[in-house]
Short mmCIF file of C-alpha atoms in Angstrom, two decimals:
data_model
loop_
_atom_site.label_atom_id
_atom_site.label_comp_id
_atom_site.label_asym_id
_atom_site.label_seq_id
_atom_site.Cartn_x
_atom_site.Cartn_y
_atom_site.Cartn_z
CA MET A 1 -25.32 50.65 148.73
CA GLY A 2 -24.47 49.04 152.39
CA ALA A 3 -20.72 46.83 152.35
CA ARG A 4 -20.38 43.19 151.65
CA VAL A 5 -20.08 41.29 154.84
CA ILE A 6 -18.55 37.75 154.60
CA VAL A 7 -17.85 35.41 157.03
CA VAL A 8 -14.61 33.00 156.37
CA THR A 9 -15.66 29.88 158.15
CA SER A 10 -15.01 26.41 158.56
CA GLY A 11 -16.42 24.33 161.26
CA LYS A 12 -12.78 22.15 162.09
CA GLY A 13 -10.20 24.49 163.70
CA GLY A 14 -7.02 25.12 162.35
CA VAL A 15 -7.59 24.77 158.45
CA GLY A 16 -6.22 28.32 157.71
CA LYS A 17 -9.40 30.32 158.24
CA THR A 18 -7.70 33.31 160.06
CA THR A 19 -4.48 33.43 157.93
CA THR A 20 -6.84 33.03 154.60
CA THR A 21 -9.21 35.81 156.68
CA ALA A 22 -5.99 38.49 157.28
CA ASN A 23 -4.62 37.67 153.43
CA LEU A 24 -7.88 38.21 151.84
CA GLY A 25 -8.58 41.38 154.08
CA THR A 26 -4.97 42.60 152.74
CA ALA A 27 -5.22 41.68 149.21
CA LEU A 28 -8.64 43.41 149.21
CA ALA A 29 -7.20 46.95 150.71
CA ASN A 30 -4.42 46.83 148.52
CA LEU A 31 -6.88 46.24 145.31
CA GLY A 32 -8.64 49.73 146.78
CA GLU A 33 -11.60 48.42 149.15
CA LYS A 34 -12.11 49.82 152.19
CA VAL A 35 -11.57 46.97 154.45
CA VAL A 36 -12.33 45.77 158.13
CA LEU A 37 -11.64 42.49 159.53
CA ILE A 38 -13.73 41.32 162.84
CA ASP A 39 -11.95 38.92 165.18
CA ALA A 40 -15.18 36.93 165.90
CA ASP A 41 -12.91 34.68 167.73
CA ILE A 42 -13.78 36.19 171.50
CA GLY A 43 -11.53 34.44 174.15
CA LEU A 44 -9.11 32.89 171.49
CA ARG A 45 -7.66 35.72 169.26
CA ASN A 46 -5.22 35.79 166.52
CA LEU A 47 -6.25 37.74 163.94
CA ASP A 48 -4.35 40.60 165.52
CA LEU A 49 -1.27 38.46 165.63
CA ILE A 50 -1.22 37.43 162.14
CA MET A 51 -1.69 40.77 160.95
CA GLY A 52 1.56 42.39 163.12
CA LEU A 53 -1.09 44.85 165.32
CA GLU A 54 -1.01 42.45 168.79
CA ASN A 55 0.86 45.29 170.34
CA ARG A 56 -1.98 48.36 169.32
CA ILE A 57 -4.74 46.76 170.92
CA VAL A 58 -6.33 49.14 173.07
CA TYR A 59 -10.17 48.24 173.11
CA ASP A 60 -11.86 45.52 171.66
CA ILE A 61 -15.27 44.36 170.28
CA VAL A 62 -16.59 43.12 173.65
CA ASP A 63 -15.92 46.70 174.86
CA VAL A 64 -17.99 48.59 171.75
CA VAL A 65 -21.17 46.28 172.44
CA GLU A 66 -20.85 46.98 176.34
CA GLU A 67 -20.10 51.06 175.58
CA ARG A 68 -16.87 51.39 176.97
CA CYS A 69 -15.45 52.98 174.03
CA LYS A 70 -16.84 53.90 170.66
CA LEU A 71 -16.18 51.49 167.66
CA LYS A 72 -13.75 53.95 166.04
CA GLN A 73 -12.05 53.83 169.40
CA ALA A 74 -11.89 50.10 168.98
CA LEU A 75 -10.46 49.78 164.77
CA ILE A 76 -6.85 49.72 164.77
CA ARG A 77 -5.51 50.56 161.40
CA ASP A 78 -3.36 48.39 159.10
CA LYS A 79 0.25 49.61 159.62
CA LYS A 80 0.92 50.32 155.60
CA LEU A 81 -2.49 50.67 154.19
CA ASN A 82 -4.93 53.79 155.39
CA ASN A 83 -8.29 51.90 154.03
CA LEU A 84 -7.62 48.44 156.55
CA ALA A 85 -8.83 48.10 159.70
CA LEU A 86 -9.25 45.43 162.22
CA LEU A 87 -11.59 45.41 165.03
CA PRO A 88 -9.93 42.69 167.48
CA ALA A 89 -11.40 40.53 169.80
CA PRO A 90 -10.65 40.12 173.62
CA GLN A 91 -8.49 37.30 174.51
CA THR A 92 -9.96 37.60 178.52
CA ARG A 93 -14.14 36.98 177.52
CA ASP A 94 -15.60 34.17 176.42
CA LYS A 95 -18.04 33.37 173.36
CA SER A 96 -21.46 34.88 175.26
CA ALA A 97 -19.62 37.61 175.72
CA VAL A 98 -21.15 38.97 172.47
CA THR A 99 -25.21 38.20 171.11
CA PRO A 100 -25.62 37.88 167.42
CA GLU A 101 -27.88 40.83 167.29
CA GLN A 102 -24.85 42.93 169.04
CA MET A 103 -22.90 41.48 165.69
CA ILE A 104 -25.62 42.64 163.57
CA ASP A 105 -25.78 46.54 164.98
CA VAL A 106 -21.76 46.69 164.93
CA CYS A 107 -21.70 45.66 161.40
CA LYS A 108 -24.51 48.32 160.70
CA GLU A 109 -22.28 51.09 162.05
CA LEU A 110 -19.21 49.51 160.28
CA GLU A 111 -21.48 49.73 156.69
CA ASN A 112 -21.10 53.59 156.55
CA ASP A 113 -17.24 53.67 156.68
CA PHE A 114 -16.18 50.21 154.71
CA ASP A 115 -16.78 48.65 151.51
CA ILE A 116 -16.03 44.77 152.74
CA ILE A 117 -16.28 43.62 156.52
CA LEU A 118 -14.38 40.05 156.56
CA ILE A 119 -15.26 37.98 159.36
CA ASP A 120 -13.06 35.52 160.97
CA CYS A 121 -15.00 33.02 162.57
CA PRO A 122 -14.29 30.80 165.47
CA ALA A 123 -13.84 26.97 165.03
CA GLY A 124 -17.62 25.10 166.36
CA ILE A 125 -21.15 25.62 165.86
CA GLU A 126 -22.06 26.78 169.17
CA GLN A 127 -22.43 30.67 169.95
CA GLY A 128 -19.18 31.95 168.12
CA PHE A 129 -20.45 30.51 164.80
CA GLN A 130 -23.88 31.84 165.35
CA ASN A 131 -22.28 35.32 166.64
CA ALA A 132 -20.25 35.37 163.23
CA THR A 133 -22.61 34.24 160.95
CA ALA A 134 -25.34 36.60 162.22
CA ALA A 135 -24.77 39.80 159.78
CA ALA A 136 -23.17 37.94 156.70
CA THR A 137 -24.30 37.40 153.90
CA GLU A 138 -21.79 35.86 151.67
CA ALA A 139 -19.49 32.96 153.39
CA LEU A 140 -15.99 31.29 152.61
CA ILE A 141 -15.58 27.59 153.56
CA VAL A 142 -12.48 26.94 154.09
CA THR A 143 -11.43 23.11 154.10
CA ASN A 144 -8.18 21.10 153.98
CA PRO A 145 -8.56 18.09 151.42
CA GLU A 146 -8.59 15.45 154.35
CA VAL A 147 -11.89 13.72 155.59
CA SER A 148 -12.21 15.11 158.86
CA SER A 149 -11.93 18.96 157.46
CA ILE A 150 -14.59 18.15 154.59
CA ARG A 151 -17.18 16.16 157.36
CA ASP A 152 -16.96 19.68 159.27
CA ALA A 153 -17.24 21.98 155.95
CA ASP A 154 -20.18 19.63 155.57
CA ARG A 155 -22.19 20.32 158.74
CA ILE A 156 -21.17 24.02 157.89
CA VAL A 157 -22.85 24.03 154.68
CA GLY A 158 -26.06 22.23 156.02
CA LEU A 159 -26.01 25.24 159.07
CA LEU A 160 -25.63 27.78 156.47
CA GLU A 161 -28.53 26.48 154.19
CA SER A 162 -30.83 26.51 156.99
CA LYS A 163 -30.75 30.04 158.12
CA PRO A 164 -32.95 32.13 157.47
CA ASN A 165 -31.42 34.60 155.50
CA GLU A 166 -29.91 33.53 151.78
CA MET A 167 -26.67 33.17 151.98
CA LYS A 168 -24.31 32.61 149.20
CA LYS A 169 -21.51 30.33 149.81
CA PHE A 170 -18.07 29.75 148.15
CA LEU A 171 -15.37 27.16 148.63
CA ILE A 172 -11.53 27.52 149.49
CA VAL A 173 -9.69 24.66 149.43
CA ASN A 174 -6.58 25.18 151.43
CA ARG A 175 -2.89 23.45 152.34
CA ILE A 176 -3.46 21.48 148.65
CA ARG A 177 -0.32 19.23 148.04
CA PRO A 178 -0.16 18.96 144.00
CA GLU A 179 2.54 15.83 144.49
CA MET A 180 0.02 14.29 146.88
CA VAL A 181 -2.74 14.91 144.32
CA LYS A 182 -0.62 13.51 141.27
CA LYS A 183 -0.64 10.62 143.34
CA ASN A 184 -3.57 9.91 144.17
CA GLU A 185 -2.60 10.09 147.84
CA MET A 186 -5.00 13.36 148.51
CA LEU A 187 -8.45 14.23 147.27
CA ASN A 188 -8.20 16.94 144.32
CA VAL A 189 -10.25 19.90 144.18
CA ASP A 190 -13.33 18.17 142.41
CA ASP A 191 -13.23 15.56 144.35
CA VAL A 192 -13.83 18.23 147.55
CA GLN A 193 -16.32 20.50 144.94
CA ASP A 194 -17.96 17.71 144.09
CA ILE A 195 -18.71 16.28 147.86
CA LEU A 196 -19.53 19.77 149.21
CA GLY A 197 -21.31 21.13 146.24
CA ILE A 198 -20.72 25.08 146.36
CA GLU A 199 -18.85 27.08 144.32
CA LEU A 200 -15.46 26.71 144.27
CA ILE A 201 -13.84 30.41 144.47
CA GLY A 202 -10.24 29.45 145.29
CA VAL A 203 -7.28 26.63 145.94
CA VAL A 204 -4.69 27.54 148.07
CA PRO A 205 -1.61 25.55 147.62
CA ASP A 206 0.27 23.93 151.09
CA ASP A 207 3.07 27.08 151.26
CA GLU A 208 5.81 27.08 153.87
CA GLU A 209 5.73 30.97 153.47
CA ILE A 210 2.87 31.07 154.85
CA ILE A 211 4.72 29.99 158.43
CA LYS A 212 7.59 32.15 157.61
CA THR A 213 5.69 35.58 157.02
CA ALA A 214 3.39 34.50 159.94
CA ASN A 215 6.31 34.48 162.02
CA ARG A 216 6.95 37.98 161.11
CA GLY A 217 3.75 39.28 161.55
CA VAL A 218 3.29 39.97 157.49
CA LEU A 219 1.28 38.50 154.93
CA ALA A 220 1.76 36.07 152.39
CA VAL A 221 0.12 38.22 149.67
CA ASN A 222 2.61 40.77 150.39
CA SER A 223 5.58 38.08 149.28
CA GLU A 224 6.42 37.76 145.98
CA ASN A 225 7.73 34.26 147.05
CA SER A 226 4.82 33.02 148.26
CA ILE A 227 2.51 30.26 145.86
CA ALA A 228 -0.15 30.75 148.43
CA GLY A 229 0.38 34.35 148.54
CA LYS A 230 -0.85 34.27 144.85
CA ALA A 231 -3.46 32.07 145.63
CA LEU A 232 -4.67 34.50 147.73
CA MET A 233 -4.56 37.53 145.69
CA ASP A 234 -6.58 35.50 142.87
CA ILE A 235 -9.05 34.81 145.48
CA ALA A 236 -9.37 38.42 146.55
CA LYS A 237 -9.81 39.47 142.72
CA ARG A 238 -12.86 36.94 142.38
CA ILE A 239 -14.63 38.03 145.30
CA ARG A 240 -14.35 40.82 143.51
CA GLY A 241 -15.69 40.02 140.57
CA GLU A 242 -12.69 39.63 138.41
CA LYS A 243 -12.36 36.58 136.11
CA ILE A 244 -9.44 34.72 137.19
CA PRO A 245 -8.64 31.50 136.12
CA PHE A 246 -7.69 28.62 137.95
CA PRO A 247 -4.03 27.64 137.13
CA PRO A 248 -3.41 23.93 136.78
CA LEU A 249 -2.02 22.27 140.27
CA PHE A 250 0.47 20.73 138.15
CA GLU A 251 2.00 19.84 134.47
CA GLU A 252 0.22 16.74 132.97
CA ASP A 253 2.16 13.72 132.24
CA ASN A 254 1.35 12.57 128.99
CA GLY A 255 4.40 10.72 127.93
CA PHE A 256 3.96 7.35 127.66
CA VAL A 257 7.16 6.41 130.14
CA ASP A 258 5.35 8.57 131.70
CA LYS A 259 2.25 6.98 131.89
CA ILE A 260 3.67 3.43 132.81
CA LYS A 261 5.71 4.57 135.27
CA LYS A 262 2.46 5.88 137.00
CA TRP A 263 0.79 2.39 135.95
CA PHE A 264 3.27 0.90 137.73
CA SER A 265 3.68 3.29 140.75
CA ARG A 266 0.24 2.13 141.87
CA LYS A 267 -0.45 0.58 145.17
CA MET B 1 9.63 -5.21 141.41
CA SER B 2 9.53 -8.75 141.44
CA LEU B 3 8.14 -10.56 138.92
CA ILE B 4 5.18 -11.31 140.71
CA ASN B 5 4.37 -8.17 141.28
CA ILE B 6 4.17 -7.31 137.75
CA LEU B 7 2.19 -10.33 137.08
CA SER B 8 -0.22 -9.36 139.44
CA LYS B 9 -0.75 -5.82 138.41
CA LEU B 10 -1.34 -7.21 134.72
CA ILE B 11 -3.76 -9.44 136.11
CA GLY B 12 -5.23 -8.70 139.07
CA LYS B 13 -7.70 -5.73 140.28
CA PRO B 14 -5.64 -2.59 141.38
CA GLU B 15 -6.25 -1.92 144.81
CA PRO B 16 -7.77 1.55 145.39
CA THR B 17 -5.77 4.53 146.37
CA SER B 18 -5.73 6.48 149.35
CA LYS B 19 -7.43 9.40 147.61
CA ASP B 20 -10.24 6.54 146.56
CA GLU B 21 -10.78 5.48 149.97
CA ALA B 22 -11.52 9.06 151.59
CA LYS B 23 -13.88 9.63 148.95
CA ASN B 24 -15.54 6.41 149.79
CA ARG B 25 -15.18 6.95 153.87
CA LEU B 26 -16.41 10.25 153.41
CA ARG B 27 -20.01 9.57 150.87
CA LEU B 28 -20.64 7.12 153.82
CA VAL B 29 -20.28 9.01 156.65
CA LEU B 30 -21.75 12.40 155.24
CA LEU B 31 -25.23 10.26 154.26
CA GLN B 32 -24.91 8.72 157.50
CA ASP B 33 -24.41 12.27 159.32
CA ARG B 34 -27.20 14.19 157.00
CA SER B 35 -29.73 11.41 157.56
CA LEU B 36 -29.25 12.11 161.53
CA LEU B 37 -30.17 15.98 161.05
CA PRO B 38 -33.70 17.06 161.91
CA PRO B 39 -35.39 18.35 158.87
#
């Protein structure tokens, strides 16, 4: 059986695709899977930086497809996990440097050595999106619970559905703020899922640890203090087929006084 | 909170929350987006 090829996409930029890809890859490798991460964001690479591997790049995916090196030469092994590798993107080329067919070929070659191929898709719906999704059979659609992000995610769902090959689609609601949801000032997970109509695989709370870990080039899934890291680890387990319940975002206020307070705090 | 505010809360229809407004606006815009796409 070949490797699972999973693309992490969103449509909108800045919703947390790269951070999600890096953390899920690390979490899956921690769980024993052989994982390779592909940075498909040619010209705007960042997965190397989030992984803390930016100083180790010699070759990239364009060097591979233009046959300046072997695929194995371009792969960068993680500092701690032997079963985790990164195929970086170049920083000085544009999205047209790779074609969807070449991406499929690269993934086919990687399938021999890995269980899971996780592709970090660039923002937008142009060539970079076409490349990143060409070989994938599963998609993790990352969205923030706000209007522009959900609108773009809906467009992505439509584009993935129009592809000839069937693709399983899963929703990750990222950077949710429980206190805002509690006060009815942010869309809740059910609202987002209801609008997008795809299966939910994870809810990641907004967490300062994500910024702190990224600053250091380490991963939130390896931090004991990170609530987002815990949520991302749960997603990795669900990707592997484990039945992990979704924890409540916040404790419900059930007391009479709380209900009165809530009622009077409505705008 | 003034007495008038309390009375208006008791009698009047509550204003939609920002979440409700987001939901309503999204439903409309997605309906329009989807209708504009080629079949």
